[in-house]
Coordinates of C-alpha atoms in Angstrom, one line a residue:
X9 CA -111.2 19.6 -18.3
X10 CA -108.7 17.3 -16.6
X11 CA -106.1 18.8 -19.4
X12 CA -106.9 22.2 -18.4
X13 CA -106.5 21.8 -14.7
X14 CA -102.9 22.1 -14.7
X15 CA -103.0 25.5 -16.6
X16 CA -105.6 26.8 -14.1
X17 CA -103.2 25.9 -11.4
X18 CA -100.2 27.7 -12.8
X19 CA -102.4 30.7 -13.6
X20 CA -103.4 30.6 -9.8
X21 CA -99.7 30.2 -8.7
X22 CA -98.8 33.2 -10.9
X23 CA -101.5 35.2 -9.6
X24 CA -100.7 34.4 -6.3
X25 CA -96.8 35.1 -6.8
X26 CA -97.7 38.6 -8.2
X27 CA -99.9 39.5 -5.5
X28 CA -97.3 38.3 -2.6
X29 CA -94.6 40.5 -4.2
X30 CA -96.9 43.4 -4.4
X31 CA -97.9 43.1 -0.7
X32 CA -94.5 42.7 0.1
X33 CA -93.8 46.0 -1.6
X34 CA -96.7 47.6 0.3
X35 CA -95.6 46.3 3.6
X36 CA -92.3 47.8 3.1
X37 CA -93.8 51.3 1.7
X38 CA -96.3 51.6 4.9
X39 CA -93.8 50.7 7.6
X40 CA -90.3 51.9 8.9
X41 CA -90.4 49.4 11.8
X42 CA -87.6 46.7 11.9
X43 CA -90.4 44.1 13.0
X44 CA -92.5 44.8 9.9
X45 CA -89.5 44.4 7.6
X46 CA -89.0 40.9 9.1
X47 CA -92.5 40.3 8.6
X48 CA -91.8 41.2 5.1
X49 CA -88.9 38.9 4.6
X50 CA -91.0 36.0 5.7
X51 CA -93.4 36.9 3.0
X52 CA -90.8 37.8 0.5
X53 CA -89.3 34.1 1.0
X54 CA -92.7 32.4 0.4
X55 CA -92.8 34.5 -3.1
X56 CA -89.4 33.5 -4.2
X57 CA -89.9 29.9 -3.4
X58 CA -93.2 30.0 -5.6
X59 CA -91.1 32.1 -8.1
X60 CA -88.5 29.0 -8.0
X61 CA -91.4 26.5 -9.0
X62 CA -92.9 28.8 -11.8
X63 CA -89.3 29.7 -13.0
X64 CA -88.2 25.9 -13.3
X65 CA -91.5 25.1 -15.0
X66 CA -90.8 28.1 -17.6
X67 CA -87.0 26.8 -18.0
X68 CA -88.1 23.3 -18.6
X69 CA -89.5 24.0 -22.1
X70 CA -86.3 25.4 -23.1
X71 CA -83.8 22.9 -21.6
X72 CA -84.2 20.1 -18.7
X73 CA -80.6 20.6 -17.7
X74 CA -82.0 24.4 -16.4
X75 CA -84.4 22.8 -14.0
X76 CA -81.5 21.8 -11.6
X77 CA -80.9 25.6 -10.9
X78 CA -82.8 25.7 -7.7
X79 CA -82.4 28.0 -4.6
X80 CA -83.6 26.9 -1.5
X81 CA -85.2 30.4 -0.3
X82 CA -87.9 28.6 1.8
X83 CA -85.0 27.8 4.3
X84 CA -85.1 31.6 5.1
X85 CA -88.7 31.4 6.4
X86 CA -87.7 30.0 9.9
X87 CA -84.9 32.5 10.1
X88 CA -87.2 35.5 9.5
X89 CA -89.9 34.2 11.8
X90 CA -87.3 34.0 14.8
X91 CA -86.0 37.3 14.0
X92 CA -89.5 38.9 13.8
X93 CA -90.4 37.3 17.0
X94 CA -87.3 38.5 18.9
X95 CA -88.1 42.2 17.6
X96 CA -91.8 41.9 18.3
X97 CA -91.3 40.6 22.0
X98 CA -88.1 42.7 22.8
X99 CA -85.9 39.7 23.5
X100 CA -82.3 40.3 22.9
X101 CA -80.5 37.9 25.2
X102 CA -77.1 36.5 24.4
X103 CA -78.3 33.0 23.6
X104 CA -80.8 34.4 21.1
X105 CA -78.4 36.5 19.2
X106 CA -76.2 33.4 19.0
X107 CA -79.0 31.3 17.7
X108 CA -79.9 33.7 15.1
X109 CA -76.2 34.1 13.7
X110 CA -76.0 30.4 13.6
X111 CA -79.2 30.0 11.5
X112 CA -78.1 32.9 9.3
X113 CA -74.7 31.4 8.7
X114 CA -76.1 27.9 8.1
X115 CA -78.5 29.4 5.7
X116 CA -75.9 31.3 3.7
X117 CA -73.6 28.5 3.6
X118 CA -76.3 26.3 2.2
X119 CA -77.4 29.0 -0.3
X120 CA -73.8 29.4 -1.5
X121 CA -73.6 25.8 -2.4
X122 CA -76.6 26.0 -4.5
X123 CA -75.6 29.3 -6.1
X124 CA -72.1 27.7 -7.1
X125 CA -74.0 24.6 -8.4
X126 CA -76.9 26.7 -10.4
X127 CA -74.1 28.8 -11.9
X128 CA -72.4 25.6 -13.4
X129 CA -75.7 24.1 -14.4
X130 CA -76.9 27.4 -16.3
X131 CA -73.6 27.1 -18.0
X132 CA -74.4 23.9 -19.3
X133 CA -71.8 21.9 -17.5
X134 CA -73.2 18.5 -18.3
X135 CA -70.3 16.6 -16.8
X136 CA -70.9 18.1 -13.5
X137 CA -74.5 17.4 -13.7
X138 CA -74.0 13.8 -14.8
X139 CA -71.1 13.1 -12.0
X140 CA -73.3 14.2 -9.2
X141 CA -76.9 13.9 -10.1
X142 CA -79.1 11.1 -11.7
X143 CA -80.3 12.2 -14.8
X144 CA -81.6 15.2 -16.7
X145 CA -85.1 14.0 -16.6
X146 CA -85.7 13.2 -12.8
X147 CA -85.2 15.3 -9.8
X148 CA -81.6 14.8 -8.7
X149 CA -81.5 12.3 -5.7
X150 CA -78.6 13.5 -4.0
X151 CA -79.5 17.2 -4.0
X152 CA -83.0 16.5 -3.3
X153 CA -82.3 14.4 0.0
X154 CA -79.4 16.7 1.1
X155 CA -81.8 20.0 0.3
X156 CA -84.4 18.4 2.0
X157 CA -82.8 17.2 5.2
X158 CA -81.1 20.6 5.6
X159 CA -84.2 22.8 5.0
X160 CA -86.5 20.5 7.4
X161 CA -83.9 20.7 10.1
X162 CA -83.6 24.4 9.7
X163 CA -87.6 24.8 10.0
X164 CA -87.8 22.3 13.0
X165 CA -85.2 24.3 14.4
X166 CA -86.8 27.6 13.7
X167 CA -90.2 26.2 15.2
X168 CA -88.5 25.0 18.4
X169 CA -86.6 28.2 19.0
X170 CA -89.5 30.4 18.2
X171 CA -91.8 28.4 20.7
X172 CA -89.3 28.8 23.4
X173 CA -89.4 32.4 23.1
X174 CA -93.0 33.0 23.0
X175 CA -94.2 30.3 25.5
X176 CA -93.7 32.7 28.5
X177 CA -95.5 35.5 27.1
X178 CA -98.9 33.8 27.0
X179 CA -100.1 35.5 23.6
X180 CA -103.4 35.5 22.3
X181 CA -103.6 32.6 19.6
X182 CA -104.8 35.1 17.1
X183 CA -101.5 37.1 17.4
X184 CA -99.3 37.3 14.2
X185 CA -96.6 35.4 16.1
X186 CA -98.8 32.4 16.4
X187 CA -100.3 32.6 12.9
X188 CA -96.8 32.7 11.2
X189 CA -95.8 30.0 13.4
X190 CA -98.7 27.8 12.6
X191 CA -97.8 28.6 8.7
X192 CA -94.3 27.4 9.3
X193 CA -95.6 24.1 11.0
X194 CA -97.9 23.6 8.1
X195 CA -95.2 23.7 5.6
X196 CA -92.4 21.9 7.6
X197 CA -95.1 18.8 7.9
X198 CA -95.5 18.8 4.1
X199 CA -91.9 19.0 3.7
X200 CA -91.5 15.9 6.0
X201 CA -94.2 13.8 4.4
X202 CA -92.8 14.4 1.1
X203 CA -89.4 13.6 2.2
X204 CA -90.5 10.4 3.8
X205 CA -92.5 9.5 0.6
X206 CA -89.3 10.3 -1.4
X207 CA -87.1 7.9 0.6
X208 CA -89.9 5.2 0.0
X209 CA -90.9 5.7 -3.6
X210 CA -88.1 7.7 -5.0
X211 CA -88.0 11.4 -5.9
X212 CA -90.7 12.4 -8.2
X213 CA -90.1 14.4 -11.3
X214 CA -89.3 17.9 -10.8
X215 CA -91.7 19.5 -13.4
X216 CA -93.8 16.8 -14.9
X217 CA -95.0 15.8 -11.3
X218 CA -94.8 18.9 -9.1
X219 CA -96.3 19.0 -5.6
X220 CA -99.4 21.0 -6.7
X221 CA -100.7 20.6 -2.9
X222 CA -97.4 22.1 -1.5
X223 CA -97.7 25.2 -3.9
X224 CA -101.4 25.6 -3.4
X225 CA -100.9 25.7 0.2
X226 CA -97.8 28.0 -0.2
X227 CA -99.9 30.3 -2.4
X228 CA -103.1 30.4 -0.1
X229 CA -101.2 30.9 3.1
X230 CA -98.7 33.5 1.5
X231 CA -101.7 35.6 0.4
X232 CA -103.6 35.1 3.8
X233 CA -100.7 36.4 5.9
X234 CA -99.8 39.1 3.4
X235 CA -103.5 40.5 3.1
X236 CA -103.9 40.3 6.9
X237 CA -100.9 42.5 7.5
X238 CA -101.8 45.1 4.9
X239 CA -105.3 45.3 6.2
X240 CA -104.0 45.9 9.6
X241 CA -101.6 48.5 8.8
X242 CA -103.7 51.6 8.5
X243 CA -107.1 50.7 9.9
X244 CA -108.0 49.4 13.3
X245 CA -111.3 50.3 15.1
X246 CA -111.1 52.1 18.1
X247 CA -112.5 48.8 20.4
X248 CA -109.7 46.9 18.7
X249 CA -107.1 49.6 19.4
X250 CA -108.0 49.7 23.2
X251 CA -108.1 45.9 23.4
X252 CA -104.6 46.1 21.7
X253 CA -103.4 48.3 24.2
X254 CA -104.8 46.2 26.9
X255 CA -103.2 43.1 25.5
X256 CA -99.8 44.9 25.1
X257 CA -100.0 46.0 28.6
X258 CA -100.6 42.4 29.9
X259 CA -98.0 41.0 27.8
X260 CA -95.5 43.6 29.0
X261 CA -96.4 43.2 32.7
X262 CA -96.2 39.5 32.2
X263 CA -92.6 39.8 30.8
X264 CA -91.4 42.2 33.4
X265 CA -92.5 39.6 36.2
X266 CA -90.6 37.0 34.6
X267 CA -87.5 39.4 34.4
X268 CA -88.0 40.2 38.1
X269 CA -88.2 36.6 39.3
X270 CA -84.7 36.1 37.2
X271 CA -83.2 39.2 38.9
X272 CA -84.2 37.7 42.3
X273 CA -82.8 34.3 41.5
X274 CA -79.5 35.7 40.1
X275 CA -79.1 38.0 43.3
X276 CA -79.7 35.3 45.7
X277 CA -77.9 32.5 44.2
X278 CA -75.2 34.4 42.5
X279 CA -74.2 36.8 45.1
X280 CA -73.5 39.6 42.5
X281 CA -74.0 42.3 45.1
X282 CA -70.7 41.3 46.6
X283 CA -68.8 42.8 43.7
X284 CA -68.2 46.4 44.6
X285 CA -68.0 47.3 40.9
X286 CA -71.2 45.8 39.9
X287 CA -73.0 48.0 37.4
X288 CA -76.3 47.8 35.6
X289 CA -74.8 46.2 32.4
X290 CA -73.5 43.4 34.5
X291 CA -76.9 42.6 36.1
X292 CA -78.3 42.8 32.3
X293 CA -75.8 40.4 31.2
X294 CA -76.5 38.0 34.2
X295 CA -80.2 38.0 33.5
X296 CA -79.8 38.0 29.7
X297 CA -81.9 41.1 28.9
X298 CA -81.6 44.6 28.1
X299 CA -80.7 47.4 30.6
X300 CA -84.0 49.2 29.7
X301 CA -85.9 46.0 30.9
X302 CA -83.9 46.0 34.2
X303 CA -84.6 49.6 35.0
X304 CA -88.2 49.1 34.0
X305 CA -88.5 46.1 36.4
X306 CA -87.0 48.1 39.2
X307 CA -89.4 51.3 38.7
X308 CA -92.7 49.2 37.9
X309 CA -92.3 46.1 39.7
X310 CA -90.1 46.5 42.7
X311 CA -90.6 50.2 43.0
X312 CA -86.9 51.1 43.6
X313 CA -83.7 52.0 41.6
X314 CA -81.0 49.9 40.8
X315 CA -78.6 51.4 43.5
X316 CA -81.2 51.3 46.7
X317 CA -81.8 47.4 45.4
X318 CA -78.1 46.2 45.2
X319 CA -77.7 48.0 48.5
X320 CA -80.4 46.4 50.3
X321 CA -79.2 43.1 49.6
X322 CA -75.4 44.3 50.9
X323 CA -77.3 45.7 54.0
X324 CA -78.9 42.2 54.6
X325 CA -75.3 40.6 54.2
X326 CA -73.7 43.0 56.6
X327 CA -76.5 42.3 59.3
X328 CA -75.9 38.5 58.9
X329 CA -72.1 38.8 59.0
X330 CA -72.6 41.0 62.2
X331 CA -74.4 37.9 63.8
X332 CA -71.6 35.6 63.0
X333 CA -69.2 34.7 66.0
X334 CA -66.5 34.9 63.4
X335 CA -67.0 38.4 62.7
X336 CA -67.4 39.8 66.3
X337 CA -64.0 41.5 66.1
X338 CA -64.1 42.8 62.5
X339 CA -64.5 46.5 62.0
X340 CA -67.7 47.5 60.4
X341 CA -66.0 48.9 57.4
X342 CA -64.1 45.7 56.8
X343 CA -67.5 43.8 57.1
X344 CA -69.3 46.3 54.8
X345 CA -66.4 45.8 52.1
X346 CA -67.0 42.0 52.5
X347 CA -70.7 42.6 51.5
X348 CA -69.9 44.7 48.6
X349 CA -69.6 48.2 49.7
X350 CA -66.5 50.2 48.8
X351 CA -67.5 53.7 50.5
X352 CA -68.1 54.5 54.0
X353 CA -70.7 57.0 53.2
X354 CA -72.7 55.1 51.0
X355 CA -72.6 52.1 53.6
X356 CA -73.8 54.5 56.4
X357 CA -76.4 56.0 54.3
X358 CA -77.8 52.8 52.9
X359 CA -77.9 51.0 56.2
X360 CA -79.8 53.9 57.9
X361 CA -82.2 53.8 55.1
X362 CA -83.0 50.1 55.4
X363 CA -82.9 49.7 59.2
X364 CA -83.5 53.1 60.7
X365 CA -80.1 52.9 62.6
X366 CA -76.7 53.5 62.0
X367 CA -74.3 50.5 61.7
X368 CA -72.8 51.2 65.1
X369 CA -76.3 51.5 66.8
X370 CA -77.6 48.3 65.0
X371 CA -74.4 46.5 66.4
X372 CA -74.9 47.8 69.9
X373 CA -78.4 46.3 69.9
X374 CA -76.8 42.8 69.1
X375 CA -74.6 42.8 72.1

């Protein structure tokens, strides 16, 4: 029975791999949304990681040299999760885009190294192998530690960056975002434990002593997140649909409230309104969100529009300047320009709308 157990595991891994690839195809077939495409990329990365190990096991029967042809597909899991969360929560700030590009460039750089190395290994370049790696029978130490350190760093980075995105939204813990994050956390924990063990005990044999626990967890969790998404694509009870709508509304309101607070901070501390050429895109850039979200905050949270909002700050600044002794002799239009107005008509209209008086009438009241 003990001799049959490895074969049972291999059959289980093969079954899991085939199912994951099939479910990935179904996810693509049933959805045209970018969010699910990146969810699918998460699933595909897991499938390709399993394929790595099963493929290396198969190649080992032909040549131990071929087992060095490893590609770090698992490193794409944190990248796909981060992008999925950005799209799912409609977060598209400049920092988030920069973080995603950095993670993507890092992955492709590492992947390119392993592709070049695998190319020479598959050609049977024994000199290259013997020069950089230990022997053909053990997992190459240098590659193991470099690969492990980079993958773990990318995974931890992905976890931290993803958590900073989802933290303000207060999502339900059963949400896909948290489930995928928990999955990545489990995989990262296993990688860290294996990495520490390799430093203490030395790297294990890549094929004769594979990490069956890691492969089993990878297979089970890969199947869970795949089936979970497939089962939820076409069927959702009415009660759950209503609950989903309520949760989405609550999440949207929470996000709009956060953006509103950012807008108020930027306006009060940055004096953006003093710029006569200020546009909606400038405010969006300062708050690090999209124009659509800014407009939505004005209409739903502040119950105003962009121009009235900006001009209200300018009117307050005009009133403040009117009260200063240094501005007693200033003409009204000079004060208005200092506050950000560049049109006399706009200034007069906005001032009367806010105070009920014309600028001249208000100034006479102060005398």
